[in-house]
Coordinates of C-alpha atoms in Angstrom, one line a residue:
M644 CA -9.0 0.9 -26.4
A645 CA -12.2 2.9 -24.8
T646 CA -13.2 4.2 -22.2
G647 CA -15.8 7.1 -20.7
F648 CA -17.9 8.9 -18.5
L649 CA -21.8 9.5 -17.6
S650 CA -22.6 12.4 -16.3
S651 CA -26.4 13.1 -17.4
N652 CA -29.9 11.1 -17.3
N653 CA -31.7 14.0 -18.8
S654 CA -31.5 13.1 -22.9
L655 CA -32.4 16.6 -24.1
H656 CA -30.1 18.5 -22.1
T657 CA -27.3 15.4 -22.8
K658 CA -23.6 16.9 -23.6
R659 CA -21.7 14.0 -25.5
A660 CA -18.2 13.8 -26.4
L661 CA -16.4 11.4 -28.6
L662 CA -12.6 11.8 -28.4
I663 CA -10.5 9.8 -30.3
G664 CA -6.3 10.5 -30.4
N665 CA -3.8 8.1 -32.1
N666 CA -0.4 7.9 -31.4
E667 CA 1.2 4.1 -32.7
Y668 CA 0.7 4.8 -36.2
K669 CA 2.5 1.3 -38.3
K670 CA 3.4 3.3 -41.5
N671 CA 3.4 6.8 -40.5
S672 CA 5.9 8.0 -37.7
P673 CA 4.7 7.7 -34.3
L674 CA 3.3 10.6 -32.5
R675 CA 3.6 11.8 -29.2
Y676 CA 0.9 13.7 -28.0
C677 CA -2.2 12.7 -29.3
T678 CA -3.2 10.6 -27.1
N679 CA -2.5 12.9 -24.0
D680 CA -4.6 15.4 -26.0
A681 CA -7.6 12.6 -26.1
K682 CA -7.5 11.8 -22.4
D683 CA -6.7 15.5 -21.0
L684 CA -9.7 17.0 -23.1
A685 CA -11.9 14.3 -21.4
I686 CA -11.3 15.2 -18.1
K687 CA -12.1 19.0 -18.9
L688 CA -15.3 18.0 -20.6
H689 CA -16.2 15.2 -17.1
Y690 CA -16.0 18.2 -15.2
I691 CA -18.4 20.3 -17.0
D692 CA -20.9 17.4 -17.6
F693 CA -19.8 16.0 -20.8
E694 CA -20.8 12.2 -21.3
I695 CA -17.6 11.2 -22.9
T696 CA -16.4 8.2 -24.8
I697 CA -12.9 8.0 -25.9
G698 CA -10.4 5.9 -28.0
T699 CA -6.9 5.6 -28.1
N700 CA -4.7 4.1 -30.8
L701 CA -7.6 2.0 -32.7
T702 CA -7.3 0.5 -36.1
Y703 CA -9.9 1.3 -38.5
E704 CA -12.4 -1.2 -37.6
Q705 CA -12.1 0.1 -33.8
M706 CA -12.7 3.5 -35.1
N707 CA -15.7 2.9 -37.2
T708 CA -17.3 1.0 -34.7
M709 CA -16.9 3.2 -32.3
I710 CA -18.2 6.4 -34.2
E711 CA -21.1 4.2 -35.4
T712 CA -22.0 3.7 -31.9
F713 CA -21.6 7.0 -30.4
I714 CA -23.8 8.3 -32.9
D715 CA -26.8 5.6 -32.6
K716 CA -26.6 7.1 -28.9
I717 CA -27.3 11.1 -30.3
N718 CA -30.9 11.6 -29.0
Q719 CA -32.8 14.6 -30.6
G720 CA -31.8 17.7 -29.1
N721 CA -28.1 16.9 -27.9
L722 CA -25.1 18.7 -27.7
V723 CA -22.5 17.0 -29.6
L724 CA -18.5 17.7 -29.1
F725 CA -16.4 15.1 -31.6
F726 CA -12.6 15.5 -31.7
F727 CA -9.7 13.5 -33.5
A728 CA -5.9 13.9 -32.9
G729 CA -3.6 12.1 -35.3
Y730 CA -2.7 12.1 -38.8
G731 CA -5.2 13.4 -41.3
C732 CA -5.0 13.7 -45.1
Q733 CA -7.3 15.0 -48.0
S734 CA -7.9 13.6 -51.3
S735 CA -10.0 15.1 -54.0
H736 CA -10.9 17.7 -51.6
L737 CA -12.6 15.1 -48.7
N738 CA -10.8 14.9 -45.5
F739 CA -9.9 11.4 -43.5
L740 CA -9.2 10.6 -40.1
I741 CA -6.1 8.2 -40.2
P742 CA -6.1 4.9 -38.2
I743 CA -2.9 3.9 -36.9
D744 CA -3.1 0.6 -39.3
D745 CA -2.1 3.1 -41.7
D746 CA 0.0 0.5 -43.3
E747 CA -3.5 -0.5 -45.3
I748 CA -3.8 2.2 -47.2
N749 CA -1.6 2.4 -50.2
T750 CA -3.7 4.6 -52.3
N751 CA -6.1 7.0 -52.9
I752 CA -9.1 4.3 -53.3
N753 CA -7.8 2.9 -50.0
L754 CA -8.5 6.1 -48.2
E755 CA -12.6 5.1 -48.9
Y756 CA -12.5 2.0 -46.7
R757 CA -9.6 2.3 -44.9
A758 CA -10.0 5.5 -42.9
I759 CA -12.4 7.7 -41.7
N760 CA -14.7 10.6 -44.2
A761 CA -14.6 13.7 -41.8
Q762 CA -17.2 15.3 -43.8
A763 CA -19.5 12.1 -43.9
T764 CA -19.3 11.8 -39.9
L765 CA -19.9 15.0 -39.2
E766 CA -23.3 14.7 -41.9
K767 CA -24.3 11.5 -40.1
I768 CA -23.9 13.2 -36.6
M769 CA -26.3 15.9 -37.7
S770 CA -28.7 13.6 -39.1
R771 CA -29.3 12.7 -35.8
R772 CA -30.8 16.3 -35.1
P773 CA -28.5 17.4 -32.0
S774 CA -28.7 20.8 -31.0
A775 CA -25.4 21.6 -32.2
S776 CA -22.5 19.6 -33.2
I777 CA -19.1 21.1 -32.4
F778 CA -16.3 19.3 -34.4
L779 CA -12.4 19.5 -33.5
L780 CA -9.7 18.2 -35.7
D781 CA -5.8 18.4 -34.3
C782 CA -4.7 16.1 -37.2
C783 CA -3.3 18.7 -39.7
R784 CA 0.4 16.7 -40.1
N785 CA 1.7 15.8 -43.1
S786 CA 0.9 12.1 -43.7
F787 CA 2.5 9.4 -45.6
V788 CA -0.1 7.1 -46.5
C789 CA -0.6 7.4 -50.0
E790 CA -0.5 9.8 -53.3
S791 CA -2.4 12.4 -51.4
S792 CA 0.9 13.2 -49.4
N793 CA 1.5 15.8 -51.7
S794 CA -1.5 18.0 -50.3
N795 CA -0.3 19.3 -47.2
G796 CA -2.8 19.2 -43.9
L797 CA -6.9 19.3 -44.6
S798 CA -9.1 20.5 -47.2
A799 CA -11.4 23.2 -45.8
M800 CA -14.6 21.5 -45.4
Q801 CA -18.2 22.8 -45.4
A802 CA -20.3 23.8 -42.2
V803 CA -23.5 21.3 -42.0
A804 CA -26.4 23.5 -40.6
G805 CA -26.2 23.7 -37.2
S806 CA -22.8 22.5 -36.7
F807 CA -19.0 24.1 -35.6
I808 CA -15.5 23.1 -37.4
S809 CA -12.0 24.1 -36.3
F810 CA -9.1 22.5 -37.5
A811 CA -5.5 22.7 -35.5
C812 CA -4.7 24.9 -38.6
D813 CA -5.6 27.2 -41.3
A814 CA -6.8 24.7 -44.4
N815 CA -4.0 23.3 -46.6
K816 CA -1.4 24.1 -44.1
V817 CA 0.5 22.0 -41.7
A818 CA 0.3 22.7 -37.7
L819 CA 3.4 22.5 -35.2
D820 CA 3.1 19.2 -33.0
E821 CA 4.4 20.6 -29.8
S822 CA 2.9 23.0 -27.1
R823 CA 5.5 24.9 -24.4
N824 CA 4.4 22.3 -21.8
G825 CA 5.8 19.1 -23.3
R826 CA 2.6 16.9 -23.4
N827 CA 0.5 17.9 -25.8
G828 CA -0.3 19.2 -29.2
L829 CA 0.0 22.9 -29.6
F830 CA -3.4 23.5 -31.0
T831 CA -5.0 21.4 -28.4
Y832 CA -3.0 22.7 -25.4
H833 CA -4.5 26.1 -26.1
L834 CA -7.6 23.9 -26.6
L835 CA -7.3 23.0 -23.1
Q836 CA -7.0 26.5 -21.4
H837 CA -10.5 27.6 -22.8
I838 CA -12.9 25.2 -23.5
D839 CA -14.4 24.6 -19.8
Q840 CA -14.7 28.7 -19.5
P841 CA -17.9 28.9 -17.5
Y842 CA -20.8 30.7 -19.8
S843 CA -18.6 31.7 -23.2
T844 CA -19.9 30.3 -26.4
I845 CA -18.0 28.0 -28.5
D846 CA -17.0 31.2 -30.9
D847 CA -15.5 32.8 -28.0
I848 CA -13.6 30.3 -26.4
M849 CA -12.2 29.4 -30.2
Y850 CA -11.5 32.9 -30.4
D851 CA -9.1 32.9 -27.3
V852 CA -7.7 29.4 -28.8
C853 CA -7.1 31.0 -32.0
D854 CA -5.2 33.9 -30.1
G855 CA -2.8 31.4 -28.0
V856 CA -2.0 29.6 -30.9
T857 CA -1.3 32.6 -33.0
R858 CA 0.6 34.3 -30.2
E859 CA 3.2 31.2 -29.3
T860 CA 3.4 30.6 -33.3
N861 CA 4.3 34.5 -34.0
D862 CA 1.3 33.9 -36.3
D863 CA 2.8 31.7 -38.5
Q864 CA -0.2 29.6 -37.2
C865 CA -4.2 30.2 -37.3
P866 CA -6.6 27.6 -36.7
F867 CA -9.4 27.1 -39.3
R868 CA -12.6 27.5 -38.2
V869 CA -16.3 27.7 -40.0
S870 CA -19.5 27.6 -38.5
S871 CA -23.3 27.3 -39.4
L872 CA -24.7 27.5 -35.6
R873 CA -28.0 28.7 -35.2
R874 CA -27.5 30.1 -31.6
K875 CA -25.0 30.8 -29.2
V876 CA -24.0 27.5 -28.0
Y877 CA -22.3 27.3 -24.3
L878 CA -20.4 24.1 -23.4
N879 CA -20.3 25.3 -19.7
E880 CA -22.9 26.6 -18.5
Q881 CA -22.4 26.4 -14.6
F882 CA -19.4 27.2 -12.7
T883 CA -19.5 24.3 -10.6
A884 CA -21.6 21.8 -12.4
G885 CA -22.5 18.8 -10.6
Q886 CA -19.0 19.4 -8.0
S887 CA -20.6 19.4 -4.2
L888 CA -18.5 18.5 -1.4
V889 CA -20.5 17.1 1.9
F890 CA -18.2 17.2 4.9
N891 CA -19.6 15.7 8.4
D892 CA -18.3 18.5 10.5
I893 CA -20.1 21.2 8.7
N894 CA -23.1 22.6 9.7
I895 CA -25.7 22.5 6.9
N896 CA -27.0 25.9 7.4
T897 CA -23.4 26.8 6.7
K898 CA -22.8 29.9 4.2
W899 CA -19.8 30.3 2.3
K900 CA -17.8 33.7 2.0
Q901 CA -19.3 34.8 -1.6
H902 CA -15.2 35.3 -2.9
G903 CA -12.2 33.3 -2.4
I904 CA -8.6 33.9 -1.8
T905 CA -5.9 32.6 -3.6
I906 CA -3.5 31.0 -1.4
V907 CA -1.7 28.9 -4.1
G908 CA -0.2 29.7 -7.7
G909 CA -2.4 32.8 -8.8
N910 CA 0.6 33.8 -11.3
G911 CA 0.0 32.3 -14.1
E912 CA 1.3 28.7 -15.7
G913 CA 4.7 28.0 -15.3
N914 CA 7.3 26.3 -13.4
Q915 CA 8.5 28.9 -10.9
L916 CA 8.0 28.1 -7.4
N917 CA 5.2 30.6 -7.2
Q918 CA 3.5 29.0 -10.6
L919 CA 1.4 26.1 -11.2
S920 CA 1.0 24.5 -14.0
R921 CA -2.3 22.0 -14.4
P922 CA -2.7 21.1 -11.0
E923 CA -4.7 18.2 -10.0
G924 CA -5.2 16.7 -6.3
I925 CA -4.1 18.9 -3.6
Y926 CA -3.6 17.6 0.5
V927 CA -4.5 20.1 3.1
D928 CA -2.0 19.0 6.6
D929 CA -3.4 20.9 9.4
D930 CA -1.2 19.6 11.9
H931 CA 1.7 21.6 9.5
Q932 CA -0.5 24.3 8.3
T933 CA 0.8 23.2 5.2
I934 CA -1.4 22.4 1.1
Y935 CA 0.4 19.6 -0.5
I936 CA -0.1 20.0 -4.6
A937 CA 0.4 17.4 -7.4
D938 CA 1.4 20.0 -10.1
C939 CA 0.7 18.1 -12.6
Y940 CA 2.3 19.2 -15.7
N941 CA 5.4 20.4 -13.6
H942 CA 6.2 16.5 -13.0
R943 CA 6.5 17.2 -9.1
I944 CA 4.7 17.9 -5.7
V945 CA 4.6 21.2 -4.2
E946 CA 4.9 22.0 -0.9
W947 CA 2.8 25.3 0.3
K948 CA 2.8 26.6 3.9
Y949 CA -0.1 28.9 4.8
G950 CA 0.8 32.3 3.7
A951 CA 3.6 31.3 2.0
K952 CA 4.3 33.1 -1.7
N953 CA 6.4 30.3 -2.9
G954 CA 6.1 27.0 -2.9
Q955 CA 8.7 23.7 -2.4
V956 CA 9.3 20.8 -4.6
V957 CA 9.3 18.2 -2.5
A958 CA 8.8 15.1 -4.9
G959 CA 9.8 14.6 -8.4
G960 CA 10.6 18.2 -10.2
N961 CA 13.6 16.6 -12.5
E962 CA 11.6 16.7 -15.6
K963 CA 9.6 13.9 -16.6
G964 CA 10.8 10.4 -16.3
D965 CA 10.4 7.1 -14.5
R966 CA 13.4 7.0 -12.3
S967 CA 13.1 7.1 -8.7
D968 CA 13.5 10.8 -8.2
Q969 CA 11.2 11.4 -11.3
L970 CA 7.6 11.6 -11.7
N971 CA 5.5 11.7 -14.7
W972 CA 1.7 13.3 -14.7
P973 CA 1.3 13.1 -10.9
T974 CA -2.6 13.2 -10.0
D975 CA -3.0 13.2 -6.3
V976 CA -0.8 13.4 -3.6
I977 CA -2.0 12.5 0.5
V978 CA -0.1 12.1 3.5
D979 CA 0.7 9.4 5.8
K980 CA 1.2 10.4 8.8
K981 CA 2.0 7.2 10.4
N982 CA 5.4 7.2 8.1
D983 CA 5.8 10.6 7.7
S984 CA 5.8 10.6 4.4
L985 CA 3.6 11.2 1.1
I986 CA 1.7 8.7 -1.1
I987 CA 1.7 10.1 -5.0
C988 CA -0.8 8.6 -8.0
D989 CA 2.3 9.0 -10.2
C990 CA -0.1 8.7 -13.0
E991 CA 1.8 8.1 -16.7
N992 CA 4.1 5.7 -14.7
R993 CA 1.8 3.4 -13.8
R994 CA 2.5 3.0 -10.0
V995 CA 1.9 4.6 -6.7
V996 CA 4.9 5.7 -5.1
R997 CA 5.7 6.7 -1.1
W998 CA 7.8 9.8 -0.8
F999 CA 9.4 10.3 2.7
R1000 CA 8.9 14.0 3.9
Q1001 CA 12.1 14.0 5.8
N1002 CA 15.4 13.8 3.5
G1003 CA 13.3 12.5 0.2
K1004 CA 15.2 12.4 -2.7
H1005 CA 14.0 9.5 -4.3
G1006 CA 10.2 7.7 -4.3
E1007 CA 9.8 4.1 -3.6
T1008 CA 7.1 2.2 -5.6
I1009 CA 4.8 0.5 -3.6
I1010 CA 2.2 -0.5 -5.8
S1011 CA 2.7 -0.9 -9.8
D1012 CA 1.0 -1.6 -13.2
I1013 CA -1.9 0.1 -12.0
D1014 CA -3.7 3.1 -13.8
C1015 CA -4.2 5.3 -11.0
W1016 CA -5.6 8.6 -10.3
G1017 CA -6.6 9.0 -6.9
L1018 CA -6.1 7.7 -3.3
T1019 CA -6.9 8.0 0.2
M1020 CA -6.3 6.4 3.4
D1021 CA -8.5 5.1 5.9
K1022 CA -8.1 5.7 10.0
N1023 CA -7.3 1.9 10.1
G1024 CA -4.1 3.1 7.5
D1025 CA -5.7 1.2 4.9
L1026 CA -4.5 2.9 1.8
Y1027 CA -8.0 3.6 -1.4
V1028 CA -6.5 3.7 -5.1
S1029 CA -9.0 4.6 -7.6
D1030 CA -8.1 2.7 -11.3
C1031 CA -9.6 4.6 -14.2
E1032 CA -8.7 1.6 -16.8
K1033 CA -10.1 -1.0 -14.4
N1034 CA -13.2 0.8 -13.7
E1035 CA -12.4 0.0 -9.9
V1036 CA -11.5 1.2 -6.2
R1037 CA -9.1 -1.3 -4.5
R1038 CA -8.3 -1.3 -0.7
W1039 CA -4.6 -2.3 0.0
K1040 CA -3.6 -3.2 3.6
Q1041 CA 0.6 -2.7 4.1
E1042 CA 2.5 -5.3 2.7
E1043 CA -0.6 -6.9 0.7
R1044 CA 0.3 -7.3 -3.0
E1045 CA -3.1 -7.5 -5.2
G1046 CA -5.7 -5.1 -3.0
T1047 CA -8.9 -6.0 -2.6
I1048 CA -11.9 -4.2 -4.7
V1049 CA -14.3 -2.4 -2.6
A1050 CA -16.2 -0.6 -5.5
G1051 CA -16.6 -1.4 -9.5
G1052 CA -14.7 -4.2 -11.0
N1053 CA -17.8 -5.4 -12.9
G1054 CA -16.5 -3.3 -15.7
Q1055 CA -17.5 0.1 -17.7
G1056 CA -20.9 1.0 -17.1
N1057 CA -23.5 2.9 -15.5
N1058 CA -25.4 -0.1 -13.5
L1059 CA -25.1 -0.2 -9.2
N1060 CA -22.6 -2.2 -9.1
Q1061 CA -19.9 -0.8 -11.6
L1062 CA -17.7 2.6 -12.6
H1063 CA -16.9 4.3 -15.4
W1064 CA -13.5 5.7 -14.9
P1065 CA -13.1 6.6 -11.2
T1066 CA -11.0 9.1 -10.4
Y1067 CA -10.8 11.2 -6.9
I1068 CA -12.3 9.3 -4.0
F1069 CA -13.5 9.7 -0.1
V1070 CA -13.4 7.8 2.7
D1071 CA -15.7 8.4 5.6
E1072 CA -14.3 8.3 8.9
D1073 CA -17.0 5.8 9.9
Y1074 CA -16.2 3.5 6.9

């Protein structure tokens, strides 16, 4: 599977990222978090204007083709980021990234033809003369694909001039596979906390990542990094790159206060009622002076009254799962005032759920088998849902089973009749 975002049309300053996450291995034990790692990192990088190519659960042929196609698109002066999460192994001091069809690898010789040579990939990227290349590998797991399995982790790599390399743990060591959020690998979890820091160099970001990993593991794991960068490299040079909202009832001369105030959360990441963990979509209900938050990593929807110090769980909150009283990575929520209910994008369960506000202990699925991310409702009560895998937005009238495509639906791309991983949507009142 491959998807992506497009953001910049200026080839000189374009930031490009290739992200691959493999879980479903045939020979090695299946992994749990690598596809999440790639998807979550894609979202973070998209918000800071990276052009994204992403692949999950790829065979050797798919990995090789995706990498070669990505490299061909690199122009001189681009900033490039490469990320792989899955199994990796070393042989003769070379590192190899393992595809999901690892049952084709039985000897070290097979690695050269059925796995991706990490050093060769970095050198190919650098041959395109990018301004810098960031090479991140979260694959320091024991791999049992050939006789190289007696060598733990990855071998130290040599940074090509203008590149930065980091592993999940030190060379020749094995990384822990789970973080405290139960969704990401340990290294990627801490990477996600810092990767979009404004005006921070990649060195500063990785210092913070290393600090977080070593603290969580009581110094048992320390990410490997080596740099031959010739200048300071910033991944996010703007606080709000490319993100602006326009509302019809706000005067164009309106000036915003320079310092906002925290109204929800702000007490660190966690699952207490005064905390959030990776909040995604929000909905403001002015009628009830209430904000609803899709508290993504806590798998719940939280209601927060204006001025309150704590929120209240109004949907989910019973661990992640697919039961009617559970959610799994909710990304958006709105209020259907006519039916006095919440409508929720239950992303990882691939469903849209209605949850009644009065004594709602369980949700009911109203749309299933959809890679939903964002939703909204028009004044007629029609529901609009973005499907980030099908690259389309559909309008659903009540009792409608299929919905009608109103945007995209012509494959992934940057033509005016196409979309590329649509997320949040807004319907103008005059629509």
